[in-house]
Amino acid sequence: MKPAPFDYVLAENAEQALAVLAQEGDAARVLAGGQSLVPMLNMRLARPGMVVDISRLHDLAAIHAGNHAISVGAMVRQADLLAHPHLADSHPLLAQALPWIGHPQTRAQGTVCGSLAHADPSAELPLLLTALDGSVTLRSRRGRRELSAVDFFLGMMTTDCAADEMIEQVRFPAKRPGAGYAFREFSRRDGDFAIVACAAAVTADGIELTLGGVGDRPHRRVWERLSGSALDDALNEFAWQSDARDDQHASARLRRDLVRSLGRQTIEEAQACRE
Amino acid sequence: MQRMKAGTDVPVTLRLNGRSVSGRAEPRTLLSDFLRHELGMTGTHIGCEHGVCGACTVRIDGRMARACLTFAVQADGRAVETVEGLAPETGRLSVLQEAFKRHFALQCGYCTPGILMSLDTLLRDEPDADEERITEVLGGHLCRCTGYAPIVAAALDAAARLRGDIEDV
Amino acid sequence: MAADASVNIGRARPRVEDAALLTGAGQFIDDLAEPPGCLHAAVLRSPHAHALIRDIDTEKAKQVPGVTCVLTGEDLAAVSLPLVVGLKLPMQCWPMAVGKVRYAGEPVAVVVAASRYVAEDALDAIRVDYQSLEPVVSAMDALQPESSLLHEEVGANLVNDRRFRYGDPGAAFADAERVVEITVDYPRNAVTPIECYGVIAKFDPHAEAFDITANFQGPFSMHAVMARSLKVPGNRLRLRTPPDSGGSFGVKQGVFPYVVLMAIAARKAGRPVKWVEDRLEHLGASVSATNRRITLKAAVAGDGRISALDWDQVEDVGAYIRAPEPATLYRMHGNMTGAYDIQNVAIRNRIVVTNKTPTGLNRGFGGPQVYFALERLTAKIATELDLNPVDVIRRNLIAADAFPYRTATGALYDSGDYQRALAMALESDTYKELLARRDAARAAGRLYGIGFAAVVEPSVSNMGYVSTVMTPEERAKAGPKNGAQATATVRLDPLGGVGVQVASVPQGQGHRTVLGQVVGDVLGLDPAHVAVVTELDTARDAWTIASGNYASRFAAAVAGTAKLAAERLREKLAAIAAAQLNVRPDEVVFADGKVAAAGNPENAIPFARLAATSHWAPGTVPDGAEQALSETVYWTPPELTAPDADDRVNSSLCHGFIFDVCGVEVERATGRVSIERYLTVHDCGRILHPEMVDGQVRGGFANAVGAAFYEEYAYGADGSFRAGTFADYLVPTALEVPAPEIMHLEMPSPFTPLGAKGVGEGNCMSTPVALANAVSDALGREVTALPLTPDRVRGLIDEAEPPAPAGSEALPEPEGARTLRGEGEERFAISRDALWATLLDPATLEAIVPGCHAVEQVSEFQFHADVTLGVGPVKDRYKVEVLLSDLEAPQSATLSATATGALGSGSGTGHVYLVETPEGGSQLVYRYQASVGGKVAAVGGRLLDGAARMVIGQFFRALGRHADAERRRGFWGRLWARLTGLRMGSGR
C-alpha cells in the first residue's frame, strides 16, 4: 500500500504553486495537511503526476478575524481554527462542530481548506461552510474569484475549483445578532464520518437547517418560524427530499429518521441558545 | 522552488529527537518508511497506512502527526520526534512510560509507540488534561490488546506525577 | 525437597517485556535486519468474488525497472503442492489462485522487486483477463444444490454434513412440556491485530531447503502442511519467529499460506524475499471467524429446566476448507451444552463453501457462535415461560459437586462452582444498581435492558477434536489423533544463570514475565534472574505439532510444563547439593538464591555455584543424574483422548467459567446502544499474574464490544468485499469501550501442573451474547443477528416511517441486494429520432464519455472503450465493454456495460427511455443498476453510490451537450441513416 510515483514541488510562495498548477492542470494535486489526499495516494485511488506542497506558504497559515467574518487561509490547520481565541463567541457553530472532525491527531495536521477542497459529502467542514453561507476564494494565475458554498460544491468530492486553481482562503460569516446555533452529529463511532450531521441556526426570521452525510453534498433549508407538527412535517419533507441512500454503515431509512429526530433536536437546541 | 522528479532519491535531513540526521528518499517515500527503513528507527510502527490506527503517530514541529500520511520530503528541515526520543536517557523511562509499565497499559506493544507520542504531546500541551480529554486523544488510536482502560489510568497517573500531585515512588 | 514457595506466582510483577516495547526497541518482524540481497514482494489480488482466469499478462510488469520476477498461480502449481484441506475431498487449496478465483482479495500474482514501492508499481502493469462467474455469497445460498459451484471436483458447495446423537433427544423432545427455538446468524469478524502478517523467505538451492522467518503463532501442525506443500521434508523447512509479534488473537495462524507463497517466490527469485502484508490485504484476505447460521431447539419443562438440545449449524468457511478448518465448528464439540447439565443432545453440522475469504483461528474460536445461540435461547426460554432469566440459568447449571463432570458430548469439565460465581454477581451492588436503573429508566419511558450470559470457556485444545468431523469408521482408518503436547526447556549456564525456552510464541501476553515467576519459584530465585526466550526456531528448539500460542494454552499447559522442567532440574540439583551439604536430597531447600539444608539456613551454598557444577565439574554429579545442565519436558494431559466410537470428544482440557451481567440503554431515535455497566465474573483456575489475567479479560471484552456493535467483514450481494479500511471495518476505540468490572473465583484445575486454566477468550464468547440479551430485554424484541448496528436496532424497534409528502418518494428499495441504483433524466432540444441516432453512434460515445480515449465498435451493438473514470481525485483508466440490446427504436434500449481497471471492476445495466416533448424536443429518462468490486468497493463503499450516480449523470449530461452541438453542425442526417440500419437490425 504505497503511493504511485509522482513529481513533487515544494512551493515557496503562492505564485510558484499557481504557476505549476497552470502548467500541469489536472495532473497536479495540491498537498496541504494531507489527511484526505495521502490516504488516497497510499491506496493508489488517486495517482496525480505531480504533488504541489503548499505547507511552506506561511502567508496562507493566517486567520483573520473581522467583525463580520473570519477568514481562514489555506494552510490553517483545523486545530488552529478550533484554538482561535473567542471562536465560541464569534462563531459558536464552528466552536461546537470542529471537535467532531476526525481525531485530535488528524486535526493537528488537516487543514480547513483541504477538507473543503476534498468535498466529502459526510465531512463537517463543507456542511459548516454551507450552513454559515460562507465563501471560498479560489486563486489562479488568471485571478481570484469568490464562490458561495452552493456554487462551490458540485457533488460528491467534486467542486468548481478548476485544475489551475487552488483555495486561497475561506470565509465564515460571524454569528448573526440574536441568532442561536447548534450542531449535532450521528456517526457509528466518535470521529467517524457523519451518517447524518445537522447544523441549525435559529433567528427572529426563521429556521435554517443544513444536513451533511445525506446526499452528495450539504443541503440547506430555510423555513419561516415553525414549531410543533408543522416542524415535524417540514423535517419529514426535507428527509424525503434529501436523497438519502444506503451504504454499509447506514440505510437510507436511518438517515431519514435521523434527519427527522436529530434535525429537530438541533433546531431546538439552537432555539434554546438563542433564548 | 524545489522540484523533485518521481523515482529519484533526494537528500532529506531531519532534526530527529534533537539530532540532525539525513537520508535519501523518493518524493513518494512515506515518513513512516523513511524513519524505519532509511534511518533504522523502527520504534514507529505501521498499522494501516491510511491514518486511522495511529500506530505511526510521531511529532512534527511539536504537533502530533501520522507518519503514514506524511511524505519524508515534507519533513525535510523539520523537528521530528519519535518514541525513541521519549526516555530521558538510555536505561531509564519517562514518567509516562513508567506509568504504562506500572498500569500494565501495554500487551503486545505494537500500538504503544504511537499512543505514547499522542499522550506525551497532550500532557506537555495540557498538563491538566482530565480523563475525558485523555480518552478523546486516545480515541485516535486503535489497540486490540488492552481494552484501553489501563492506558487511561496510566495517563492520568503520569499527568498527576508530572504536575507534582503525586511524589515518585 | 520442600514444596514450592510460590513467592512470585500470583503476584502482579512488572513485565520484563515492557521496557523495550516502551522505548521503541521491540523486535517485530519488519524491524529485523533484512538478509543480504533481500527483495520485496507485493501481491496482486482478485477484484472478483468468483471468476475464471482466462489469461494473466505479466510481460509489462517484468519490464518495470527493479522487478526481478513475477509469480503466477501456474508457476506456483508447477513446483509445489496444494495446501492440505481439512476434509478428505478433491478440493485444491493453493496459496494463490490457480485457474480460478474464489474470493475477492485472493492472490493472483506476486511481484518480486527491489522495493515494495516498485513491486506495487509492477502490480499495476499486470493485466488479468477474468471471466466472471455467479458468486455464492451467503451460507444459505450455498446449501442450494443449484448454487454456482466453487469447486467443480467436489460437486457441491455443501461439503460436509454430519449428524450426532447423545442420550435420547428424540424422547426428550417428545416428552417436553415446551419446545423453544431460536435461529441466529453470527457474522464474520476478526480481532485484526495492529501488526499485519510478515514473512522473510530464503531458499538454499544446494540443500533444497527453505529458511523462513514469519510472525506465525502456531499451531505448528501447520508446519507439516507447509512442508508438504513445498515438497520438502520437515527438516528442510526451517521456520523461525521474531522475538515480538504485534498481537494475533489467532489471526496470525493465517500467515501460513503466505509462508509457502513467499518461499516459492524466493526460490524463483534466487534471492531472499520479504513480504509485509498491508492493512487492505489484511482486512480483505487474511482470515476471519466463520459466519454461522444456527437453529437451536430446547426441550423445556415449565420451570425452565432443559432436557434436550437440538443444534442445526451451517458453518461458512469461505472459499476453501483451509487447514485447520473445520476446527472452528468442532472446537466446541464437547461444550455444546455450555454450563448446563443436559444429557440429551442432537447435532447436525453442515459445512459450506462460499465466495468469501477462508476462515481460520480467531479469539473465541467457535465459542462466540455457539454461545450466541445457546445464551440467546436461555433468555428466550425465560421470556416465553415468563421466568427470570437468572432462574433459567440457575436451574440448568451443572452442580458444584458434579466435578469432574462429563458432558453429553464428551468433554470432561475439570473444576468449577458455577452457582457461587452466579451468586457473586447477583449479590453485588452493581447488579442491584442495574435493577434500580432499569426500573427508573422504564418508568421514564426509556429503553433499558439487562442481559446475562453463563459460559464455559474451554482451553488447551485436544489436537484430535477436529477428527470428530469424520465418521468413527473414517477415524478408525485414519488412526487416532489426540493430546496437547507442551514443551519447555530449563537450562543452566556456566555461571549458574537460568535460561528458559518454550514453544509458545507470545504476541503480547507477557509469557516471559510469567515463566520467570514460575521457574523462579521452583528454583528459589528472583524472576529477574531467569532469562526467558519465547521465539521459536524449528531447526533448534524442542517443539511439536501442538506448539504455538492458541487455545488459551499458555498458563494451563506451557507454564505448567516449564514448572515440570524446572522441578526435574531442581531434583538433580538437590542430589548434588545433598552431597555437599551432607543432608538427604529431600532436605534441600531452594530459596532466596541459595540452596540450603532444611532447618539450617547457615548450611547453604549459593544457587549459582551449585548450578554451575555440571559445567565445571561433571564428575561430581551423582550417579544416575547424568547431567544437571538442561531439562526439556514434553507434557501432554492423559485426559485428552481421541474421539470415541460414539463421537464423544474431550475437545479441551480445561474449562473456565464466566458469568456476565450488563445493563444497556438504547436510544430510541438513533438505535445507538450504550453500555451502562458490565460485570464479568471469572473462574480461570489458579491466577498466575492477576494484572495479566485482568488484561486478558479487558482485551477480550473490548474485542467483544466490537463484535457486538461494530465489526463485520461485510460483503455485497455480488461478493465484493466492503470493509477494506479501518474506516469501514470499525474497531472500537477508547471512546466506545467502557471498563468492565471484574471479579474472580479461583477453582484450580486438577488437570494442569499449576492449577491454571485459560482466560484469554472467554469474554469473546460471553460478552456479545450478554449485550445482545440486554438489547433484547430493552426492546422486548428477539435479537438474532450481530453486529447490533443502529440500523439493526432501529429495525427491531420497528416504527412505521412517516410517509413521504407527495412528489418526494424515494426510489423503491431492491430486495436484499446492496446494488447501486439510480435514475435521472435529461432534456434535449433535438427531436427524439435525432437523439436516438446520436445515442447509438460510436463517434458520439467517443465524444461524450468523460475521459474517453478511444472507442472501438466490435459488432453492431457492441463497443469497447478505453475510458478514464472517476470522481474528484479518484480516477483510473478502465477497459469498458458496452452491449446494446432490447432496441425499440426510437423509444427505448438497454445498455449493459462492464468496466475493468486496476482499482477494480464494475458492471451495470441501464434502461433508457426516449420521449418526445411538446416543444418538439426530446427527453431521455434512464434507470440503472450497477455493482462494483475490487479495491474501489472495499475502500470506498461509503461513497460508491454517489460516485456511480455522478459518473452516469456526467455521461447523460455530456450526451445532451453533444447532441445539441451535433444539431448545430447539421450532422444528424448522417446518423439517421445509421439508425435505419439499426432498426432493421433490431427487427431480426
PDB file of C-alpha atoms in Angstrom, chain C residues 118-280:
ATOM      1  CA  VAL C 118       8.392  -0.742  -7.131  1.00  0.00           C
ATOM      2  CA  ALA C 119       6.663  -4.077  -6.618  1.00  0.00           C
ATOM      3  CA  GLU C 120       3.338  -2.261  -6.319  1.00  0.00           C
ATOM      4  CA  ASP C 121       4.122  -0.249  -9.461  1.00  0.00           C
ATOM      5  CA  ALA C 122       4.544  -3.519 -11.287  1.00  0.00           C
ATOM      6  CA  LEU C 123       1.240  -4.884  -9.955  1.00  0.00           C
ATOM      7  CA  ASP C 124      -0.450  -2.051 -11.828  1.00  0.00           C
ATOM      8  CA  ALA C 125       1.138  -3.297 -15.040  1.00  0.00           C
ATOM      9  CA  ILE C 126      -0.241  -6.846 -14.796  1.00  0.00           C
ATOM     10  CA  ARG C 127      -3.311  -7.494 -16.924  1.00  0.00           C
ATOM     11  CA  VAL C 128      -5.626 -10.298 -15.922  1.00  0.00           C
ATOM     12  CA  ASP C 129      -8.451 -11.417 -18.147  1.00  0.00           C
ATOM     13  CA  TYR C 130     -11.261 -12.744 -15.967  1.00  0.00           C
ATOM     14  CA  GLN C 131     -14.473 -14.415 -16.932  1.00  0.00           C
ATOM     15  CA  SER C 132     -16.739 -13.680 -14.051  1.00  0.00           C
ATOM     16  CA  LEU C 133     -18.974 -16.389 -12.607  1.00  0.00           C
ATOM     17  CA  GLU C 134     -22.050 -16.238 -10.463  1.00  0.00           C
ATOM     18  CA  PRO C 135     -20.916 -15.770  -6.862  1.00  0.00           C
ATOM     19  CA  VAL C 136     -22.246 -17.677  -3.860  1.00  0.00           C
ATOM     20  CA  VAL C 137     -22.241 -15.218  -1.009  1.00  0.00           C
ATOM     21  CA  SER C 138     -24.467 -16.416   1.797  1.00  0.00           C
ATOM     22  CA  ALA C 139     -24.226 -19.716   3.624  1.00  0.00           C
ATOM     23  CA  MET C 140     -27.878 -20.417   2.994  1.00  0.00           C
ATOM     24  CA  ASP C 141     -27.434 -19.872  -0.751  1.00  0.00           C
ATOM     25  CA  ALA C 142     -24.555 -22.332  -0.682  1.00  0.00           C
ATOM     26  CA  LEU C 143     -26.928 -25.007   0.624  1.00  0.00           C
ATOM     27  CA  GLN C 144     -28.959 -24.783  -2.567  1.00  0.00           C
ATOM     28  CA  PRO C 145     -27.984 -27.622  -4.901  1.00  0.00           C
ATOM     29  CA  GLU C 146     -28.278 -25.308  -7.889  1.00  0.00           C
ATOM     30  CA  SER C 147     -25.877 -22.737  -6.464  1.00  0.00           C
ATOM     31  CA  SER C 148     -22.903 -21.943  -8.644  1.00  0.00           C
ATOM     32  CA  LEU C 149     -20.134 -24.450  -7.820  1.00  0.00           C
ATOM     33  CA  LEU C 150     -16.932 -23.185  -6.230  1.00  0.00           C
ATOM     34  CA  HIS C 151     -15.115 -26.470  -6.623  1.00  0.00           C
ATOM     35  CA  GLU C 152     -16.343 -28.490  -9.588  1.00  0.00           C
ATOM     36  CA  GLU C 153     -14.314 -31.525  -8.464  1.00  0.00           C
ATOM     37  CA  VAL C 154     -16.188 -31.564  -5.162  1.00  0.00           C
ATOM     38  CA  GLY C 155     -19.552 -31.361  -6.871  1.00  0.00           C
ATOM     39  CA  ALA C 156     -21.398 -29.328  -4.229  1.00  0.00           C
ATOM     40  CA  ASN C 157     -20.952 -26.287  -2.063  1.00  0.00           C
ATOM     41  CA  LEU C 158     -22.253 -28.257   0.891  1.00  0.00           C
ATOM     42  CA  VAL C 159     -19.056 -30.151   1.609  1.00  0.00           C
ATOM     43  CA  ASN C 160     -19.834 -31.946   4.840  1.00  0.00           C
ATOM     44  CA  ASP C 161     -22.995 -32.943   6.666  1.00  0.00           C
ATOM     45  CA  ARG C 162     -22.717 -34.848   9.950  1.00  0.00           C
ATOM     46  CA  ARG C 163     -25.380 -35.742  12.481  1.00  0.00           C
ATOM     47  CA  PHE C 164     -24.705 -36.655  16.079  1.00  0.00           C
ATOM     48  CA  ARG C 165     -26.934 -38.047  18.832  1.00  0.00           C
ATOM     49  CA  TYR C 166     -26.100 -38.168  22.515  1.00  0.00           C
ATOM     50  CA  GLY C 167     -28.551 -39.626  25.013  1.00  0.00           C
ATOM     51  CA  ASP C 168     -32.093 -39.753  23.694  1.00  0.00           C
ATOM     52  CA  PRO C 169     -33.005 -36.319  22.347  1.00  0.00           C
ATOM     53  CA  GLY C 170     -35.978 -37.731  20.423  1.00  0.00           C
ATOM     54  CA  ALA C 171     -37.664 -38.963  23.563  1.00  0.00           C
ATOM     55  CA  ALA C 172     -36.807 -35.811  25.475  1.00  0.00           C
ATOM     56  CA  PHE C 173     -38.395 -33.610  22.827  1.00  0.00           C
ATOM     57  CA  ALA C 174     -41.407 -35.890  22.609  1.00  0.00           C
ATOM     58  CA  ASP C 175     -41.887 -35.649  26.360  1.00  0.00           C
ATOM     59  CA  ALA C 176     -41.143 -31.945  26.667  1.00  0.00           C
ATOM     60  CA  GLU C 177     -43.732 -29.538  28.026  1.00  0.00           C
ATOM     61  CA  ARG C 178     -42.442 -26.884  25.698  1.00  0.00           C
ATOM     62  CA  VAL C 179     -40.072 -26.587  22.784  1.00  0.00           C
ATOM     63  CA  VAL C 180     -38.353 -23.247  22.429  1.00  0.00           C
ATOM     64  CA  GLU C 181     -36.453 -22.493  19.271  1.00  0.00           C
ATOM     65  CA  ILE C 182     -34.243 -19.726  18.004  1.00  0.00           C
ATOM     66  CA  THR C 183     -32.451 -19.090  14.734  1.00  0.00           C
ATOM     67  CA  VAL C 184     -29.433 -16.807  14.830  1.00  0.00           C
ATOM     68  CA  ASP C 185     -26.742 -15.591  12.469  1.00  0.00           C
ATOM     69  CA  TYR C 186     -23.263 -14.960  13.775  1.00  0.00           C
ATOM     70  CA  PRO C 187     -21.340 -12.607  11.480  1.00  0.00           C
ATOM     71  CA  ARG C 188     -17.855 -12.653  10.025  1.00  0.00           C
ATOM     72  CA  ASN C 189     -15.396 -10.674  12.059  1.00  0.00           C
ATOM     73  CA  ALA C 190     -11.844 -10.883  13.343  1.00  0.00           C
ATOM     74  CA  VAL C 191      -9.707  -9.323  16.027  1.00  0.00           C
ATOM     75  CA  THR C 192      -7.454  -7.701  13.395  1.00  0.00           C
ATOM     76  CA  PRO C 193      -4.074  -7.410  15.142  1.00  0.00           C
ATOM     77  CA  ILE C 194      -2.498  -3.982  14.663  1.00  0.00           C
ATOM     78  CA  GLU C 195       0.614  -5.594  13.210  1.00  0.00           C
ATOM     79  CA  CYS C 196      -0.195  -7.376   9.948  1.00  0.00           C
ATOM     80  CA  TYR C 197       1.457 -10.537   8.621  1.00  0.00           C
ATOM     81  CA  GLY C 198       5.136 -10.598   7.686  1.00  0.00           C
ATOM     82  CA  VAL C 199       7.333 -13.218   6.040  1.00  0.00           C
ATOM     83  CA  ILE C 200      11.040 -13.261   5.193  1.00  0.00           C
ATOM     84  CA  ALA C 201      11.825 -16.253   2.992  1.00  0.00           C
ATOM     85  CA  LYS C 202      15.178 -17.701   1.954  1.00  0.00           C
ATOM     86  CA  PHE C 203      15.916 -20.692  -0.225  1.00  0.00           C
ATOM     87  CA  ASP C 204      19.162 -22.642  -0.371  1.00  0.00           C
ATOM     88  CA  PRO C 205      19.181 -24.333  -3.793  1.00  0.00           C
ATOM     89  CA  HIS C 206      22.071 -26.618  -2.865  1.00  0.00           C
ATOM     90  CA  ALA C 207      20.442 -28.064   0.213  1.00  0.00           C
ATOM     91  CA  GLU C 208      16.986 -27.594  -1.303  1.00  0.00           C
ATOM     92  CA  ALA C 209      15.987 -26.078   1.990  1.00  0.00           C
ATOM     93  CA  PHE C 210      13.822 -23.154   2.988  1.00  0.00           C
ATOM     94  CA  ASP C 211      14.605 -20.852   5.887  1.00  0.00           C
ATOM     95  CA  ILE C 212      11.621 -18.718   6.793  1.00  0.00           C
ATOM     96  CA  THR C 213      11.009 -16.120   9.442  1.00  0.00           C
ATOM     97  CA  ALA C 214       7.341 -15.284   9.895  1.00  0.00           C
ATOM     98  CA  ASN C 215       5.177 -13.864  12.651  1.00  0.00           C
ATOM     99  CA  PHE C 216       3.311 -17.150  12.710  1.00  0.00           C
ATOM    100  CA  GLN C 217       1.644 -18.058  16.013  1.00  0.00           C
ATOM    101  CA  GLY C 218       1.069 -21.779  15.611  1.00  0.00           C
ATOM    102  CA  PRO C 219      -0.282 -24.340  15.827  1.00  0.00           C
ATOM    103  CA  PHE C 220       2.881 -25.863  14.425  1.00  0.00           C
ATOM    104  CA  SER C 221       0.843 -28.665  12.932  1.00  0.00           C
ATOM    105  CA  MET C 222       0.745 -26.165  10.068  1.00  0.00           C
ATOM    106  CA  HIS C 223       4.481 -26.718   9.667  1.00  0.00           C
ATOM    107  CA  ALA C 224       3.666 -30.118   8.230  1.00  0.00           C
ATOM    108  CA  VAL C 225       1.124 -28.539   5.882  1.00  0.00           C
ATOM    109  CA  MET C 226       3.687 -26.005   4.690  1.00  0.00           C
ATOM    110  CA  ALA C 227       6.500 -28.523   4.232  1.00  0.00           C
ATOM    111  CA  ARG C 228       4.232 -30.842   2.291  1.00  0.00           C
ATOM    112  CA  SER C 229       3.109 -28.013   0.046  1.00  0.00           C
ATOM    113  CA  LEU C 230       6.736 -27.016  -0.549  1.00  0.00           C
ATOM    114  CA  LYS C 231       7.578 -30.661  -1.308  1.00  0.00           C
ATOM    115  CA  VAL C 232      10.390 -30.818   1.247  1.00  0.00           C
ATOM    116  CA  PRO C 233      10.861 -32.969   4.337  1.00  0.00           C
ATOM    117  CA  GLY C 234      10.172 -31.132   7.585  1.00  0.00           C
ATOM    118  CA  ASN C 235      13.859 -30.702   8.304  1.00  0.00           C
ATOM    119  CA  ARG C 236      14.234 -28.721   5.072  1.00  0.00           C
ATOM    120  CA  LEU C 237      11.739 -26.118   6.226  1.00  0.00           C
ATOM    121  CA  ARG C 238      13.276 -24.098   8.999  1.00  0.00           C
ATOM    122  CA  LEU C 239      10.602 -21.833  10.431  1.00  0.00           C
ATOM    123  CA  ARG C 240      11.510 -19.126  12.896  1.00  0.00           C
ATOM    124  CA  THR C 241       9.510 -16.448  14.641  1.00  0.00           C
ATOM    125  CA  PRO C 242      10.634 -12.940  15.550  1.00  0.00           C
ATOM    126  CA  PRO C 243      11.077 -12.017  19.240  1.00  0.00           C
ATOM    127  CA  ASP C 244       7.995  -9.773  19.218  1.00  0.00           C
ATOM    128  CA  SER C 245       4.657 -10.055  17.484  1.00  0.00           C
ATOM    129  CA  GLY C 246       2.114  -7.255  17.380  1.00  0.00           C
ATOM    130  CA  GLY C 247      -0.975  -9.112  18.502  1.00  0.00           C
ATOM    131  CA  SER C 248      -2.539 -12.153  16.918  1.00  0.00           C
ATOM    132  CA  PHE C 249      -5.712 -13.359  18.635  1.00  0.00           C
ATOM    133  CA  GLY C 250      -5.484 -16.452  16.468  1.00  0.00           C
ATOM    134  CA  VAL C 251      -5.364 -14.450  13.284  1.00  0.00           C
ATOM    135  CA  LYS C 252      -1.636 -14.902  12.666  1.00  0.00           C
ATOM    136  CA  GLN C 253      -2.161 -18.604  12.192  1.00  0.00           C
ATOM    137  CA  GLY C 254      -3.369 -17.416   8.794  1.00  0.00           C
ATOM    138  CA  VAL C 255       0.051 -16.230   7.657  1.00  0.00           C
ATOM    139  CA  PHE C 256       0.965 -19.809   6.770  1.00  0.00           C
ATOM    140  CA  PRO C 257      -0.252 -19.794   3.139  1.00  0.00           C
ATOM    141  CA  TYR C 258       1.965 -16.763   2.591  1.00  0.00           C
ATOM    142  CA  VAL C 259       4.921 -18.644   4.046  1.00  0.00           C
ATOM    143  CA  VAL C 260       4.523 -21.116   1.195  1.00  0.00           C
ATOM    144  CA  LEU C 261       3.884 -18.384  -1.358  1.00  0.00           C
ATOM    145  CA  MET C 262       6.923 -16.338  -0.391  1.00  0.00           C
ATOM    146  CA  ALA C 263       9.086 -19.440  -0.097  1.00  0.00           C
ATOM    147  CA  ILE C 264       8.297 -20.235  -3.720  1.00  0.00           C
ATOM    148  CA  ALA C 265       8.825 -16.588  -4.666  1.00  0.00           C
ATOM    149  CA  ALA C 266      12.279 -16.636  -3.023  1.00  0.00           C
ATOM    150  CA  ARG C 267      13.081 -19.828  -4.856  1.00  0.00           C
ATOM    151  CA  LYS C 268      12.083 -18.298  -8.169  1.00  0.00           C
ATOM    152  CA  ALA C 269      13.856 -15.005  -7.470  1.00  0.00           C
ATOM    153  CA  GLY C 270      17.031 -16.718  -6.299  1.00  0.00           C
ATOM    154  CA  ARG C 271      17.210 -14.145  -3.539  1.00  0.00           C
ATOM    155  CA  PRO C 272      15.633 -13.674  -0.101  1.00  0.00           C
ATOM    156  CA  VAL C 273      12.140 -12.217  -0.342  1.00  0.00           C
ATOM    157  CA  LYS C 274      10.328 -10.187   2.263  1.00  0.00           C
ATOM    158  CA  TRP C 275       6.608  -9.529   2.277  1.00  0.00           C
ATOM    159  CA  VAL C 276       4.767  -7.416   4.793  1.00  0.00           C
ATOM    160  CA  GLU C 277       1.020  -7.505   4.471  1.00  0.00           C
ATOM    161  CA  ASP C 278      -0.701  -4.129   4.371  1.00  0.00           C
ATOM    162  CA  ARG C 279      -3.990  -3.290   6.057  1.00  0.00           C
ATOM    163  CA  LEU C 280      -6.086  -3.520   2.911  1.00  0.00           C
TER     164      LEU C 280
END
